[in-house]
Amino acid sequence: MSQSYRVAILGATGAVGAELLELLHSRSFPLADLKLLASERSAGAKLPFGSSMLSVEAVSDRSFDNVDLVLASAGGSTSKYWAPKAVAAGAVVIDNSSAFRMDATVPLVVPEVNPEAVASHRGIIANPNCTTILMAVAVWPLHQVRPVKRIVVATYQSASGAGARAMEEMKAQARAILAGETPKTEIFPYPLAFNLFPHNTAINELGYCEEEMKMVNETRKIFGTEEIKISATCIRVPVLRAHSEAINLEFAEPFSAIEARDILKQAKGVKLVEDWQANYFPMPAEASGKDEVLVGRIRQDISHPCGLEMWLSGDQIRKGAALNAVQIAELLATKKLLQTQGAAVYK
Ligand code: A2P
């Protein structure tokens, strides 16, 4: 990577934005310039990048002039509005929102799974949903050896998935409850501290919420197959950071837990965490701040001869969002794909 790039972070003041800044610095991404963008509320704020402090600008029509790469993490409607403008101005956008993920012309990429998909980008590359990324990293290595027929997953999703303000809200709720006061809710529909509730996205006619359907549809797109049957139950839990998932896999033929463990021990982006004597397995507190998806409790499903059970915890802000985006950026830089193929593809 001898070339260096002019990068903008849209949503720099958010939880994922902070992690993008840290990762661009710690992974020495070749930067020619770094522009921090957010809403008007944040104009003039300063954020750390290594040992310097950089100013935040309010995003505007001129923000993407002379920018090669935009890392966007400012919500779906913001991306829908600004990403096509950034592409028209000549930048490539790696978008962390759900706005473009299921667009057939937009690659949806987990670098450990489908790195080759970046080659077909037309200006926008989508970063998958956090729970989907974590599951894909853990299931793909097994799927490579024997195809998965069906996945049944339950998630335990932390406050961080709803952004920096949601994390603060949960902390304030915990303080309020411990002080005997009524907790306030603004971001979440119900108090999350000392509680849990099903993921509060819109529910479809089949009874599945949007987050659950993201796991179904995005996993199929990333794996490049419509054949896998997937059912998900997504739950928000009172954990500050890092999501966990209980995953049941059904294969076409028997898959021993021993073999699965051996495969996952060597899998990219996975760290096997298992001490059966100590009952020690992946925990969100230990996954927080880590790059790898922690996987463990791999066991034979006693209810099905071709079934496996496993458990994972992964940092939603890091591998579930910012790290995956930066890895995509590194892929683009290595493959010399940081040019759009003509402007205004997305209207
Ligand atoms: P701001 O801090 O100025 O509101 P999180 O998901 O952690 O809540 O972060 C959301 C990020 O998206 C923040 O950086 C936020 O900036 C940014 N953002 C939200 N709405 C807009 C908008 N309309 N235009 C630009 N940035 C936005």
Short mmCIF file of C-alpha atoms and ligand atoms in Angstrom, two decimals:
data_model
loop_
_atom_site.label_atom_id
_atom_site.label_comp_id
_atom_site.label_asym_id
_atom_site.label_seq_id
_atom_site.Cartn_x
_atom_site.Cartn_y
_atom_site.Cartn_z
CA MET A 1 0.00 0.00 0.00
CA SER A 2 2.27 2.80 -1.18
CA GLN A 3 -0.52 5.17 -2.15
CA SER A 4 -2.29 7.19 0.53
CA TYR A 5 -5.90 8.26 0.62
CA ARG A 6 -8.05 11.23 1.56
CA VAL A 7 -10.60 9.80 3.98
CA ALA A 8 -13.75 11.25 5.54
CA ILE A 9 -15.63 9.73 8.47
CA LEU A 10 -19.34 10.59 8.36
CA GLY A 11 -20.67 10.13 11.90
CA ALA A 12 -17.26 10.71 13.50
CA THR A 13 -18.77 11.71 16.86
CA GLY A 14 -20.68 8.44 17.29
CA ALA A 15 -19.67 5.21 19.02
CA VAL A 16 -18.60 3.60 15.74
CA GLY A 17 -16.98 6.86 14.60
CA ALA A 18 -14.70 6.88 17.66
CA GLU A 19 -13.65 3.32 16.91
CA LEU A 20 -13.04 4.14 13.23
CA LEU A 21 -10.66 6.91 14.32
CA GLU A 22 -8.82 4.55 16.66
CA LEU A 23 -8.54 1.80 14.05
CA LEU A 24 -7.34 4.05 11.21
CA HIS A 25 -4.60 5.20 13.56
CA SER A 26 -3.65 1.89 15.19
CA ARG A 27 -3.69 -0.03 11.88
CA SER A 28 -1.70 2.75 10.15
CA PHE A 29 -4.17 3.13 7.29
CA PRO A 30 -2.35 5.17 4.60
CA LEU A 31 -3.95 8.58 5.06
CA ALA A 32 -3.26 11.65 2.96
CA ASP A 33 -6.01 13.55 4.78
CA LEU A 34 -8.68 12.80 7.38
CA LYS A 35 -11.92 14.77 7.55
CA LEU A 36 -14.36 14.34 10.43
CA LEU A 37 -18.02 14.90 9.58
CA ALA A 38 -21.16 14.85 11.72
CA SER A 39 -24.33 16.89 12.12
CA GLU A 40 -24.43 20.65 12.73
CA ARG A 41 -24.73 19.88 16.45
CA SER A 42 -21.11 18.74 16.50
CA ALA A 43 -19.49 21.40 14.28
CA GLY A 44 -16.29 22.62 15.93
CA ALA A 45 -16.02 19.70 18.37
CA LYS A 46 -12.54 18.18 18.65
CA LEU A 47 -11.76 14.47 18.53
CA PRO A 48 -8.47 12.69 19.20
CA PHE A 49 -6.54 11.03 16.40
CA GLY A 50 -3.31 9.62 17.78
CA SER A 51 -1.70 12.49 19.63
CA SER A 52 -3.48 15.22 17.66
CA MET A 53 -6.94 16.72 18.02
CA LEU A 54 -9.00 17.08 14.83
CA SER A 55 -12.00 19.38 14.32
CA VAL A 56 -15.41 18.07 13.36
CA GLU A 57 -17.24 19.73 10.47
CA ALA A 58 -20.97 19.73 9.75
CA VAL A 59 -21.54 17.63 6.63
CA SER A 60 -22.40 19.76 3.58
CA ASP A 61 -22.59 19.60 -0.22
CA ARG A 62 -18.85 20.41 -0.48
CA SER A 63 -17.73 17.88 2.16
CA PHE A 64 -16.83 15.16 -0.36
CA ASP A 65 -14.78 17.27 -2.77
CA ASN A 66 -11.25 15.81 -2.92
CA VAL A 67 -12.17 12.77 -0.81
CA ASP A 68 -11.22 9.24 -1.97
CA LEU A 69 -12.99 7.21 0.70
CA VAL A 70 -15.94 7.85 3.02
CA LEU A 71 -16.53 5.65 6.06
CA ALA A 72 -20.17 6.33 6.88
CA SER A 73 -21.78 5.50 10.20
CA ALA A 74 -24.46 8.09 10.78
CA GLY A 75 -27.69 6.10 10.33
CA GLY A 76 -29.73 4.91 7.35
CA SER A 77 -31.43 8.15 6.33
CA THR A 78 -28.18 10.14 6.54
CA SER A 79 -26.43 7.55 4.34
CA LYS A 80 -29.31 7.45 1.87
CA TYR A 81 -28.99 11.19 1.44
CA TRP A 82 -25.21 11.65 1.50
CA ALA A 83 -23.72 8.43 0.07
CA PRO A 84 -24.90 9.04 -3.54
CA LYS A 85 -23.60 12.63 -3.31
CA ALA A 86 -20.22 11.36 -2.10
CA VAL A 87 -20.07 8.84 -4.98
CA ALA A 88 -21.04 11.58 -7.45
CA ALA A 89 -18.15 13.66 -6.06
CA GLY A 90 -15.78 10.77 -6.83
CA ALA A 91 -15.44 8.99 -3.49
CA VAL A 92 -15.98 5.35 -2.59
CA VAL A 93 -18.35 4.90 0.36
CA ILE A 94 -18.18 2.07 2.89
CA ASP A 95 -21.55 2.37 4.53
CA ASN A 96 -22.31 0.98 7.95
CA SER A 97 -26.06 1.59 7.75
CA SER A 98 -28.72 -0.74 6.36
CA ALA A 99 -29.60 1.70 3.54
CA PHE A 100 -27.87 -0.16 0.68
CA ARG A 101 -27.17 -3.63 2.08
CA MET A 102 -29.79 -5.51 0.07
CA ASP A 103 -29.30 -3.47 -3.12
CA ALA A 104 -28.23 -6.07 -5.71
CA THR A 105 -25.63 -3.67 -7.15
CA VAL A 106 -23.97 -3.09 -3.76
CA PRO A 107 -21.48 -5.66 -2.40
CA LEU A 108 -22.14 -6.70 1.22
CA VAL A 109 -18.79 -7.74 2.59
CA VAL A 110 -17.23 -9.59 5.50
CA PRO A 111 -13.54 -9.80 4.53
CA GLU A 112 -13.09 -13.24 6.17
CA VAL A 113 -16.00 -14.59 4.08
CA ASN A 114 -16.41 -12.88 0.69
CA PRO A 115 -13.47 -10.52 0.09
CA GLU A 116 -13.77 -11.06 -3.67
CA ALA A 117 -17.15 -9.25 -3.64
CA VAL A 118 -15.47 -5.83 -3.26
CA ALA A 119 -14.29 -6.03 -6.87
CA SER A 120 -17.81 -5.41 -8.22
CA HIS A 121 -18.44 -2.19 -6.33
CA ARG A 122 -19.92 0.80 -8.15
CA GLY A 123 -19.09 3.36 -5.49
CA ILE A 124 -20.85 1.97 -2.42
CA ILE A 125 -19.90 -1.09 -0.38
CA ALA A 126 -22.15 -2.05 2.51
CA ASN A 127 -20.94 -3.17 5.91
CA PRO A 128 -23.36 -5.82 7.19
CA ASN A 129 -25.45 -5.68 10.34
CA CYS A 130 -23.36 -6.33 13.47
CA THR A 131 -25.02 -9.58 14.59
CA THR A 132 -24.78 -10.87 11.01
CA ILE A 133 -21.04 -10.15 10.79
CA LEU A 134 -20.30 -11.96 14.07
CA MET A 135 -22.34 -15.02 13.04
CA ALA A 136 -20.86 -15.08 9.51
CA VAL A 137 -17.28 -15.08 10.81
CA ALA A 138 -18.03 -18.07 13.07
CA VAL A 139 -20.24 -20.13 10.74
CA TRP A 140 -18.46 -19.64 7.39
CA PRO A 141 -15.39 -21.83 8.20
CA LEU A 142 -17.71 -24.74 9.07
CA HIS A 143 -19.94 -24.10 6.03
CA GLN A 144 -16.80 -24.39 3.87
CA VAL A 145 -16.22 -27.95 5.08
CA ARG A 146 -19.83 -29.16 5.12
CA PRO A 147 -22.69 -26.91 3.97
CA VAL A 148 -25.02 -25.59 6.64
CA LYS A 149 -28.68 -26.37 5.90
CA ARG A 150 -30.34 -24.42 8.68
CA ILE A 151 -29.36 -21.89 11.35
CA VAL A 152 -31.43 -21.07 14.43
CA VAL A 153 -29.92 -18.18 16.36
CA ALA A 154 -30.81 -16.19 19.47
CA THR A 155 -28.93 -12.95 20.09
CA TYR A 156 -28.05 -11.11 23.29
CA GLN A 157 -27.36 -7.58 22.02
CA SER A 158 -25.69 -4.85 24.03
CA ALA A 159 -26.65 -1.19 24.35
CA SER A 160 -23.75 -0.19 22.07
CA GLY A 161 -25.72 -1.46 19.07
CA ALA A 162 -28.02 1.53 19.46
CA GLY A 163 -25.14 4.04 19.58
CA ALA A 164 -23.19 6.15 22.03
CA ARG A 165 -26.26 7.91 23.45
CA ALA A 166 -27.94 4.57 24.14
CA MET A 167 -24.93 3.44 26.17
CA GLU A 168 -25.14 6.62 28.25
CA GLU A 169 -28.89 6.12 28.66
CA MET A 170 -28.42 2.62 30.07
CA LYS A 171 -25.77 3.82 32.53
CA ALA A 172 -28.06 6.64 33.69
CA GLN A 173 -30.91 4.14 34.08
CA ALA A 174 -28.73 1.89 36.25
CA ARG A 175 -27.75 4.84 38.45
CA ALA A 176 -31.41 5.92 38.73
CA ILE A 177 -32.64 2.44 39.66
CA LEU A 178 -29.89 2.01 42.29
CA ALA A 179 -30.88 5.40 43.75
CA GLY A 180 -34.50 4.26 43.97
CA GLU A 181 -35.62 6.62 41.17
CA THR A 182 -37.65 5.91 38.03
CA PRO A 183 -35.32 5.34 35.05
CA LYS A 184 -35.75 7.65 32.03
CA THR A 185 -36.13 6.31 28.49
CA GLU A 186 -35.40 8.30 25.36
CA ILE A 187 -33.46 6.13 22.89
CA PHE A 188 -34.81 2.78 24.05
CA PRO A 189 -38.57 2.19 24.36
CA TYR A 190 -38.20 0.56 27.79
CA PRO A 191 -35.60 0.67 30.56
CA LEU A 192 -32.72 -1.62 29.59
CA ALA A 193 -30.79 -1.52 32.88
CA PHE A 194 -31.63 -4.63 34.96
CA ASN A 195 -34.01 -5.67 32.16
CA LEU A 196 -34.09 -7.05 28.61
CA PHE A 197 -36.54 -6.86 25.72
CA PRO A 198 -36.95 -8.14 22.15
CA HIS A 199 -35.17 -5.92 19.63
CA ASN A 200 -37.37 -2.89 19.05
CA THR A 201 -37.33 -2.70 15.23
CA ALA A 202 -40.50 -2.94 13.14
CA ILE A 203 -42.20 -6.35 13.12
CA ASN A 204 -43.30 -7.93 9.81
CA GLU A 205 -46.44 -9.93 9.02
CA LEU A 206 -44.66 -13.16 10.04
CA GLY A 207 -43.79 -11.78 13.46
CA TYR A 208 -40.08 -11.22 12.79
CA CYS A 209 -38.49 -7.85 13.54
CA GLU A 210 -36.17 -6.03 11.11
CA GLU A 211 -33.04 -7.01 13.01
CA GLU A 212 -34.03 -10.70 12.77
CA MET A 213 -34.72 -10.41 9.03
CA LYS A 214 -31.34 -8.71 8.55
CA MET A 215 -29.68 -11.83 9.94
CA VAL A 216 -31.69 -13.98 7.52
CA ASN A 217 -31.28 -11.93 4.34
CA GLU A 218 -27.79 -10.52 4.84
CA THR A 219 -26.26 -13.87 5.79
CA ARG A 220 -27.64 -15.41 2.60
CA LYS A 221 -26.28 -12.55 0.50
CA ILE A 222 -22.81 -12.72 2.12
CA PHE A 223 -22.65 -16.54 1.84
CA GLY A 224 -23.89 -16.28 -1.76
CA THR A 225 -26.75 -18.77 -1.32
CA GLU A 226 -30.49 -18.61 -0.86
CA GLU A 227 -30.51 -22.25 0.23
CA ILE A 228 -29.71 -21.79 3.93
CA LYS A 229 -32.78 -21.65 6.15
CA ILE A 230 -32.36 -19.16 8.99
CA SER A 231 -34.54 -18.18 11.93
CA ALA A 232 -33.43 -15.54 14.44
CA THR A 233 -34.66 -14.13 17.74
CA CYS A 234 -32.94 -10.84 18.62
CA ILE A 235 -32.93 -9.60 22.20
CA ARG A 236 -31.47 -6.41 23.67
CA VAL A 237 -29.72 -7.17 26.98
CA PRO A 238 -28.28 -4.87 29.66
CA VAL A 239 -24.68 -5.25 28.52
CA LEU A 240 -22.79 -2.08 27.66
CA ARG A 241 -20.71 -3.35 24.77
CA ALA A 242 -20.29 -6.56 22.70
CA HIS A 243 -23.05 -8.84 21.47
CA SER A 244 -23.46 -12.58 22.14
CA GLU A 245 -25.27 -15.25 20.15
CA ALA A 246 -26.47 -18.81 20.79
CA ILE A 247 -26.30 -20.56 17.42
CA ASN A 248 -27.77 -23.92 16.45
CA LEU A 249 -26.52 -25.31 13.15
CA GLU A 250 -27.98 -28.15 11.14
CA PHE A 251 -25.76 -29.68 8.48
CA ALA A 252 -26.61 -32.06 5.64
CA GLU A 253 -24.52 -34.75 7.35
CA PRO A 254 -23.09 -35.30 10.84
CA PHE A 255 -20.42 -32.80 11.96
CA SER A 256 -18.51 -33.70 15.10
CA ALA A 257 -17.89 -31.06 17.75
CA ILE A 258 -14.22 -32.14 17.80
CA GLU A 259 -13.80 -31.42 14.09
CA ALA A 260 -15.71 -28.14 14.35
CA ARG A 261 -13.44 -27.06 17.21
CA ASP A 262 -10.32 -27.90 15.17
CA ILE A 263 -11.63 -25.89 12.21
CA LEU A 264 -12.56 -22.87 14.33
CA LYS A 265 -9.22 -22.96 16.17
CA GLN A 266 -7.58 -22.05 12.85
CA ALA A 267 -10.31 -19.86 11.39
CA LYS A 268 -9.59 -16.24 10.44
CA GLY A 269 -11.11 -13.70 12.83
CA VAL A 270 -12.11 -16.36 15.39
CA LYS A 271 -10.66 -17.08 18.83
CA LEU A 272 -11.71 -20.31 20.49
CA VAL A 273 -12.52 -19.71 24.16
CA GLU A 274 -13.34 -22.93 25.99
CA ASP A 275 -12.38 -24.33 29.37
CA TRP A 276 -14.99 -26.97 30.11
CA GLN A 277 -13.68 -27.71 33.64
CA ALA A 278 -13.89 -24.08 34.65
CA ASN A 279 -17.17 -23.49 32.77
CA TYR A 280 -15.31 -20.67 31.04
CA PHE A 281 -16.64 -19.56 27.67
CA PRO A 282 -17.00 -16.34 25.62
CA MET A 283 -18.34 -13.37 27.57
CA PRO A 284 -19.15 -9.88 26.28
CA ALA A 285 -16.96 -8.28 28.95
CA GLU A 286 -13.97 -10.18 27.56
CA ALA A 287 -14.95 -9.67 23.90
CA SER A 288 -15.10 -5.87 24.35
CA GLY A 289 -12.20 -4.14 22.63
CA LYS A 290 -11.05 -7.34 20.91
CA ASP A 291 -10.80 -7.83 17.15
CA GLU A 292 -11.65 -11.55 17.15
CA VAL A 293 -15.07 -13.13 17.55
CA LEU A 294 -14.83 -15.32 20.66
CA VAL A 295 -16.42 -18.72 20.00
CA GLY A 296 -16.94 -21.63 22.39
CA ARG A 297 -19.31 -24.14 24.01
CA ILE A 298 -19.22 -26.08 20.77
CA ARG A 299 -21.21 -29.24 21.38
CA GLN A 300 -23.22 -31.87 19.60
CA ASP A 301 -26.93 -31.06 19.43
CA ILE A 302 -28.53 -33.91 21.39
CA SER A 303 -31.81 -33.35 19.54
CA HIS A 304 -30.45 -33.82 16.02
CA PRO A 305 -27.80 -36.18 14.57
CA CYS A 306 -26.49 -33.48 12.17
CA GLY A 307 -26.68 -30.60 14.63
CA LEU A 308 -24.11 -28.47 16.43
CA GLU A 309 -24.59 -25.88 19.16
CA MET A 310 -22.22 -22.99 19.75
CA TRP A 311 -21.96 -19.71 21.58
CA LEU A 312 -20.12 -16.51 20.68
CA SER A 313 -19.37 -13.03 21.92
CA GLY A 314 -17.98 -10.29 19.68
CA ASP A 315 -17.37 -6.60 19.95
CA GLN A 316 -20.27 -5.05 18.06
CA ILE A 317 -18.55 -1.68 17.66
CA ARG A 318 -15.28 -3.23 16.50
CA LYS A 319 -15.70 -6.37 14.33
CA GLY A 320 -19.47 -5.81 14.17
CA ALA A 321 -18.96 -2.36 12.63
CA ALA A 322 -15.77 -0.25 12.56
CA LEU A 323 -13.15 -2.97 12.19
CA ASN A 324 -15.06 -4.71 9.40
CA ALA A 325 -15.33 -1.34 7.59
CA VAL A 326 -11.61 -0.62 7.98
CA GLN A 327 -10.76 -4.15 6.80
CA ILE A 328 -12.88 -3.47 3.68
CA ALA A 329 -10.99 -0.19 3.19
CA GLU A 330 -7.68 -2.07 3.47
CA LEU A 331 -8.91 -4.60 0.91
CA LEU A 332 -9.85 -1.79 -1.49
CA ALA A 333 -6.48 -0.15 -1.03
CA THR A 334 -4.57 -3.41 -1.55
CA LYS A 335 -6.62 -4.29 -4.64
CA LYS A 336 -6.35 -0.72 -5.99
CA LEU A 337 -10.13 -0.46 -6.09
CA LEU A 338 -10.49 2.98 -4.60
CA GLN A 339 -12.00 4.55 -7.68
CA THR A 340 -15.66 4.75 -8.59
CA GLN A 341 -16.73 3.59 -12.01
CA GLY A 342 -18.42 6.81 -13.04
CA ALA A 343 -20.48 9.14 -10.95
CA ALA A 344 -24.13 9.21 -9.96
CA VAL A 345 -24.87 5.48 -10.10
CA TYR A 346 -27.11 5.79 -7.05
CA LYS A 347 -29.99 8.21 -7.16
P1 A2P B 1 -23.89 14.14 15.94
O1 A2P B 1 -23.02 13.71 17.10
O2 A2P B 1 -23.51 15.49 15.41
O3 A2P B 1 -25.35 13.96 16.19
P2 A2P B 1 -24.34 6.98 17.30
O4 A2P B 1 -24.85 5.89 16.40
O5 A2P B 1 -23.25 6.54 18.20
O6 A2P B 1 -25.46 7.66 18.02
O7 A2P B 1 -23.69 8.09 16.30
C1 A2P B 1 -24.40 8.66 15.25
C2 A2P B 1 -23.46 9.54 14.43
O8 A2P B 1 -24.16 9.99 13.28
C3 A2P B 1 -22.99 10.79 15.15
O9 A2P B 1 -21.69 11.10 14.74
C4 A2P B 1 -23.97 11.82 14.67
O10 A2P B 1 -23.50 13.15 14.72
C5 A2P B 1 -24.12 11.42 13.24
N1 A2P B 1 -25.36 11.93 12.65
C6 A2P B 1 -26.63 11.69 13.04
N2 A2P B 1 -27.50 12.36 12.27
C7 A2P B 1 -26.76 13.04 11.35
C8 A2P B 1 -27.07 13.91 10.27
N3 A2P B 1 -28.32 14.22 9.95
N4 A2P B 1 -26.04 14.42 9.55
C9 A2P B 1 -24.77 14.13 9.85
N5 A2P B 1 -24.41 13.31 10.86
C10 A2P B 1 -25.39 12.77 11.60
#
